[in-house]
Amino acid sequence: MTAINNVTDLTVEGDIGVVTLNSPPVNALSAAVREGLKGAFEQAIADSAVKAIVLICDGKTFIAGADITEFGKAMTGPSLQEVQNVIENAPKPVVAAIHGTVLGGGLEVALVAHYRVAVPSAKAGLPEVNIGLLPGAGGTQRLPRVVGVEKALEMVTTGQHVPAKAALAMGLFDSIVEEGALRDGAIAFARVVLAEDKPLTRIRDQNAKVEAARGKPEIFSEFRKANARKFRGFKAPEYNIQCVEASVNLPFDEGLKLERKLFMELMSGSQSAAQRHAFFAERQAAKVPDVPDDTPIIPVRKVGVIGAGTMGGGISMNFLNAGIPVTIIEAKAENLDRGVGVIRRNYENTAKKGRLTEADVEKRMALLTPSMNLEDLADCDLIIEAVFELMEIKQEVFGKLDRIAKPGAILASNTSYLDIDVIAASTSRPESVIGLHFFSPANVMRLLEIVRGAKTDKSVIATSMQIGKTIGKVAVLVGNCHGFVGNRMLAQRQREAMSLILEGAMPWDVDRVLYDFGLPMGPFAMSDLAGLDIGWDPAKTSSSTIREVLCEMDRRGQKNGKGFYDYDENRVAKPSAEVEKVILDFAEKRQIQRRQISDQEILERCLYPMVNEGAKILEEGKAIRASDIDTVWINGYGWPVYTGGPMFWGELVGLDKVLAGMKAFQEQHGDDFKPSALLERLVAEGKGFKDA
Ligand code: 3H9
């Protein structure tokens, strides 16, 4: 064995040279890896005893892409293109031996090998789009030449990880070898190649699949049309499409040039910076400074969920999907039956779409035990309460759980606003109590806000973070305060949205501005979807807010066809003349002088207070880091990832500008806009939230 450098070595086994990479955690293409690869291949090519070369990786995966941590820094060592040229022009067959995930630049390296051999558990993809980029090392030009234009479009714009079997079927992999026997399998494959003595072919020279799409621009126009909604606001998907289009219409080297140009443009733009921030933010959120990795974990083998409504049902599905048995509790038989029925229907709908088999549905349902008896939770390791959002009710439930639950069981509340410490105080074991705040629909939304109480034990926190991962959530640890991180900031936006419609805007103006900013819907469309009458009591109503007036007029939202908007039979929203009149009358009664409000003001009035509130949350220590707040908003509220989350966006705008905006609004509208001390300090010191 010859060590090429500290991450690469070359072993010659008979007539096969085996290049091995070992650069944890994911063998990303750092300067050292590129250097090692180039050196190893040059040496193997120069060695006349070596007739074929196998490239394999140690650790959990083949190369998972370029080293994202190097982006934006000055490049050292050979470029990836130089490395690829050496491999692609090798005068001997090169076999990439793939396990784990072969992604991005990793797949682009594999695509300059002559063959790709993988184990059944391997997956392949070009996920650059997810960090606002496109494959910048020939991926958009080589992939369509292997899998055809349609599949390439799908892969580069979704970043999907294609499983080995499908990759084999589409020609991306040439052979699948036994799990655990990759090295021997790849060497054996190389020997067969040598024995067959076929001429070496490079993917760049294979044009049949791209030629098949030439003169068919509709492939691209239809793809754009079909995905317009999904790609809204994002730059990278369109650039990826243009590159694949170039693979069809331009010679290979011209296509490469365009790919390079568009890659560099994306790389230097704010969207990719934001999406890379979001990538690392999500991983960072998993780290809790005062809860070390070796904190004991409480085994969670059985879960109890109290409440079989929309929330309780959705929460239960997460655990059933992960193969963890759930006992679900409701007080009334009909509600229990309805809740269980909804879970079954959800699964059956997924099965109808082909994403689950009938057997999968039954397997999940068999893990669910419906019950009307709280005592049945006695053997659960984790109990999540999802009952009505009222402190007295929560306290009563926790008091009972305290008597029923086994010692050490985690007692969690799904509350979205209430004080976890007060809830915990209704038990004799506050150290076991934690908030697990799911977002609706709980089986779909990725965010899990984990609320730490004053006395919550570290093992309860560590276990909750881990269970979040097990059920496929992005878990973010937050502190105990009204509304925690997400809803506390949301309240700022909602307040301003309501003020703006009194001062001069209409609900559809506010919604349009926030939708165009990239949010899935504006606050008024969202209220209509949720129902205007949530928390509205007909017995106590007094026309004191626009919302109350609308409820009094039986405008309850989408469900009865009228809320802030009028809805047609297809639930398409139209601005409502009736609502406009309500707003104008209301403003007049309050003697509010309405004025023209610009889109820019709408945006700043709604979003600056959120950034400011985020800063307060940080200064109070209710979030560990600003990027956690971004992770909450991207994954729980559909904040556009290409702006990086509210805190990152605030920095993109400029914290000085946000502060100046807050001060100006404070002067006009009062102390709702009082800037946070942290914001003032950071601006004075010329720092960002990272330095907070
Ligand atoms: C690219 O390739 C551009 C080229 O086309 C053009 C070049 C010219 N770089 O996710 P995990 C770290 S763009 C640096 O928790 P998992 C990650 O931060 C790239 N670091 O593990 C974490 O660190 P820490 C295209 C990376 O098993 C640790 O590895 N490729 C990179 O759940 C473990 O990660 C991608 O976009 C990286 N590329 O999932 C792939 N990747 O422990 C991005 C990971 O300090 N990566 N790290 O927190 C992934 O999708 C997942 O990490 C992967 C493993 C599926 C590989």
PDB file of C-alpha atoms and ligand atoms in Angstrom, residues 25-26 28 60 64-69 71 80-81 101 103-105 108 127-128 131 133-137 161 260 263 279-280 283 287 469, ligand 1:
ATOM      1  CA  PRO A  25     -17.378  12.332   7.700  1.00  0.00           C
ATOM      2  CA  VAL A  26     -18.556  12.011   4.077  1.00  0.00           C
ATOM      3  CA  ALA A  28     -16.293  15.371   0.497  1.00  0.00           C
ATOM      4  CA  LYS A  60     -20.045   5.438   5.668  1.00  0.00           C
ATOM      5  CA  ALA A  64     -20.968  12.897  -1.007  1.00  0.00           C
ATOM      6  CA  GLY A  65     -20.017  15.969  -3.048  1.00  0.00           C
ATOM      7  CA  ALA A  66     -17.821  19.006  -3.090  1.00  0.00           C
ATOM      8  CA  ASP A  67     -16.729  20.195   0.334  1.00  0.00           C
ATOM      9  CA  ILE A  68     -19.356  22.832   1.015  1.00  0.00           C
ATOM     10  CA  THR A  69     -17.283  24.338   3.807  1.00  0.00           C
ATOM     11  CA  PHE A  71     -17.254  27.396  -0.835  1.00  0.00           C
ATOM     12  CA  LEU A  80     -12.058  19.096  -9.532  1.00  0.00           C
ATOM     13  CA  GLN A  81     -11.980  19.435 -13.312  1.00  0.00           C
ATOM     14  CA  THR A 101     -24.600   8.095  -1.085  1.00  0.00           C
ATOM     15  CA  LEU A 103     -23.860  12.768  -4.485  1.00  0.00           C
ATOM     16  CA  GLY A 104     -23.077  15.967  -6.357  1.00  0.00           C
ATOM     17  CA  GLY A 105     -19.382  16.253  -7.164  1.00  0.00           C
ATOM     18  CA  GLU A 108     -19.623  13.727 -11.130  1.00  0.00           C
ATOM     19  CA  PRO A 127     -28.597  17.434  -4.952  1.00  0.00           C
ATOM     20  CA  GLU A 128     -26.849  20.737  -5.724  1.00  0.00           C
ATOM     21  CA  ILE A 131     -28.163  24.333  -1.869  1.00  0.00           C
ATOM     22  CA  LEU A 133     -26.564  25.420  -7.129  1.00  0.00           C
ATOM     23  CA  LEU A 134     -26.231  23.180 -10.137  1.00  0.00           C
ATOM     24  CA  PRO A 135     -23.740  20.372 -10.661  1.00  0.00           C
ATOM     25  CA  GLY A 136     -20.668  22.345 -11.616  1.00  0.00           C
ATOM     26  CA  ALA A 137     -18.358  19.557 -12.694  1.00  0.00           C
ATOM     27  CA  HIS A 161     -31.429  10.231  -4.146  1.00  0.00           C
ATOM     28  CA  ARG A 260     -19.547  26.609 -15.459  1.00  0.00           C
ATOM     29  CA  PHE A 263     -22.669  27.571 -11.635  1.00  0.00           C
ATOM     30  CA  PHE A 279     -28.127  23.210   5.243  1.00  0.00           C
ATOM     31  CA  PHE A 280     -25.600  23.806   7.994  1.00  0.00           C
ATOM     32  CA  ARG A 283     -27.259  20.189  11.234  1.00  0.00           C
ATOM     33  CA  LYS A 287     -26.113  20.207  18.757  1.00  0.00           C
ATOM     34  CA  LYS A 469     -34.444  12.359  14.249  1.00  0.00           C
TER      35      LYS A 469
HETATM   36  C1  3H9 B   1     -21.280  19.936  -5.140  1.00  0.00           C
HETATM   37  O1  3H9 B   1     -20.950  18.789  -5.116  1.00  0.00           O
HETATM   38  C2  3H9 B   1     -20.889  20.895  -6.227  1.00  0.00           C
HETATM   39  C3  3H9 B   1     -20.300  20.217  -7.423  1.00  0.00           C
HETATM   40  O2  3H9 B   1     -21.321  19.857  -8.329  1.00  0.00           O
HETATM   41  C4  3H9 B   1     -19.411  21.153  -8.216  1.00  0.00           C
HETATM   42  C5  3H9 B   1     -18.061  21.397  -7.714  1.00  0.00           C
HETATM   43  C6  3H9 B   1     -17.233  22.184  -8.661  1.00  0.00           C
HETATM   44  N1  3H9 B   1     -19.370  19.196   2.493  1.00  0.00           N
HETATM   45  O3  3H9 B   1     -26.007  15.205   6.960  1.00  0.00           O
HETATM   46  P1  3H9 B   1     -25.172  14.572   8.018  1.00  0.00           P
HETATM   47  C7  3H9 B   1     -21.060  17.147   6.897  1.00  0.00           C
HETATM   48  S1  3H9 B   1     -22.233  20.610  -3.931  1.00  0.00           S
HETATM   49  C8  3H9 B   1     -18.939  19.397   3.741  1.00  0.00           C
HETATM   50  O4  3H9 B   1     -25.477  14.890   9.425  1.00  0.00           O
HETATM   51  P2  3H9 B   1     -26.190  12.012   7.202  1.00  0.00           P
HETATM   52  C9  3H9 B   1     -22.244  17.680   7.674  1.00  0.00           C
HETATM   53  O5  3H9 B   1     -22.178  19.074   7.826  1.00  0.00           O
HETATM   54  C10 3H9 B   1     -22.417  19.302  -2.755  1.00  0.00           C
HETATM   55  N2  3H9 B   1     -19.497  18.809   4.829  1.00  0.00           N
HETATM   56  O6  3H9 B   1     -25.116  12.990   7.851  1.00  0.00           O
HETATM   57  C11 3H9 B   1     -22.094  16.934   8.988  1.00  0.00           C
HETATM   58  O7  3H9 B   1     -21.090  17.574   9.718  1.00  0.00           O
HETATM   59  P3  3H9 B   1     -21.169  17.664  11.306  1.00  0.00           P
HETATM   60  C12 3H9 B   1     -23.413  18.308  -3.188  1.00  0.00           C
HETATM   61  C13 3H9 B   1     -20.511  17.971   4.609  1.00  0.00           C
HETATM   62  O8  3H9 B   1     -25.610  10.664   7.284  1.00  0.00           O
HETATM   63  C14 3H9 B   1     -21.553  15.579   8.553  1.00  0.00           C
HETATM   64  O9  3H9 B   1     -20.999  15.783   7.235  1.00  0.00           O
HETATM   65  N3  3H9 B   1     -23.627  17.362  -2.122  1.00  0.00           N
HETATM   66  C15 3H9 B   1     -20.991  17.717   3.324  1.00  0.00           C
HETATM   67  O10 3H9 B   1     -27.533  12.279   7.745  1.00  0.00           O
HETATM   68  C16 3H9 B   1     -22.597  14.502   8.477  1.00  0.00           C
HETATM   69  O11 3H9 B   1     -23.669  14.947   7.679  1.00  0.00           O
HETATM   70  C17 3H9 B   1     -24.559  17.574  -1.186  1.00  0.00           C
HETATM   71  O12 3H9 B   1     -25.272  18.547  -1.206  1.00  0.00           O
HETATM   72  C18 3H9 B   1     -20.379  18.360   2.227  1.00  0.00           C
HETATM   73  N4  3H9 B   1     -20.763  18.152   0.947  1.00  0.00           N
HETATM   74  O13 3H9 B   1     -26.263  12.418   5.652  1.00  0.00           O
HETATM   75  C19 3H9 B   1     -24.662  16.505  -0.139  1.00  0.00           C
HETATM   76  N5  3H9 B   1     -22.023  16.840   3.406  1.00  0.00           N
HETATM   77  O14 3H9 B   1     -21.118  16.266  11.784  1.00  0.00           O
HETATM   78  C20 3H9 B   1     -24.918  17.114   1.190  1.00  0.00           C
HETATM   79  C21 3H9 B   1     -22.170  16.567   4.713  1.00  0.00           C
HETATM   80  O15 3H9 B   1     -19.986  18.471  11.659  1.00  0.00           O
HETATM   81  N6  3H9 B   1     -24.896  16.125   2.244  1.00  0.00           N
HETATM   82  N7  3H9 B   1     -21.257  17.237   5.441  1.00  0.00           N
HETATM   83  O16 3H9 B   1     -22.472  18.345  11.598  1.00  0.00           O
HETATM   84  C22 3H9 B   1     -25.939  15.321   2.529  1.00  0.00           C
HETATM   85  O17 3H9 B   1     -26.959  15.298   1.865  1.00  0.00           O
HETATM   86  C23 3H9 B   1     -25.821  14.450   3.757  1.00  0.00           C
HETATM   87  O18 3H9 B   1     -24.846  15.021   4.575  1.00  0.00           O
HETATM   88  C24 3H9 B   1     -25.443  12.983   3.465  1.00  0.00           C
HETATM   89  C25 3H9 B   1     -25.163  12.273   4.818  1.00  0.00           C
HETATM   90  C26 3H9 B   1     -26.604  12.306   2.754  1.00  0.00           C
HETATM   91  C27 3H9 B   1     -24.202  12.888   2.627  1.00  0.00           C
END
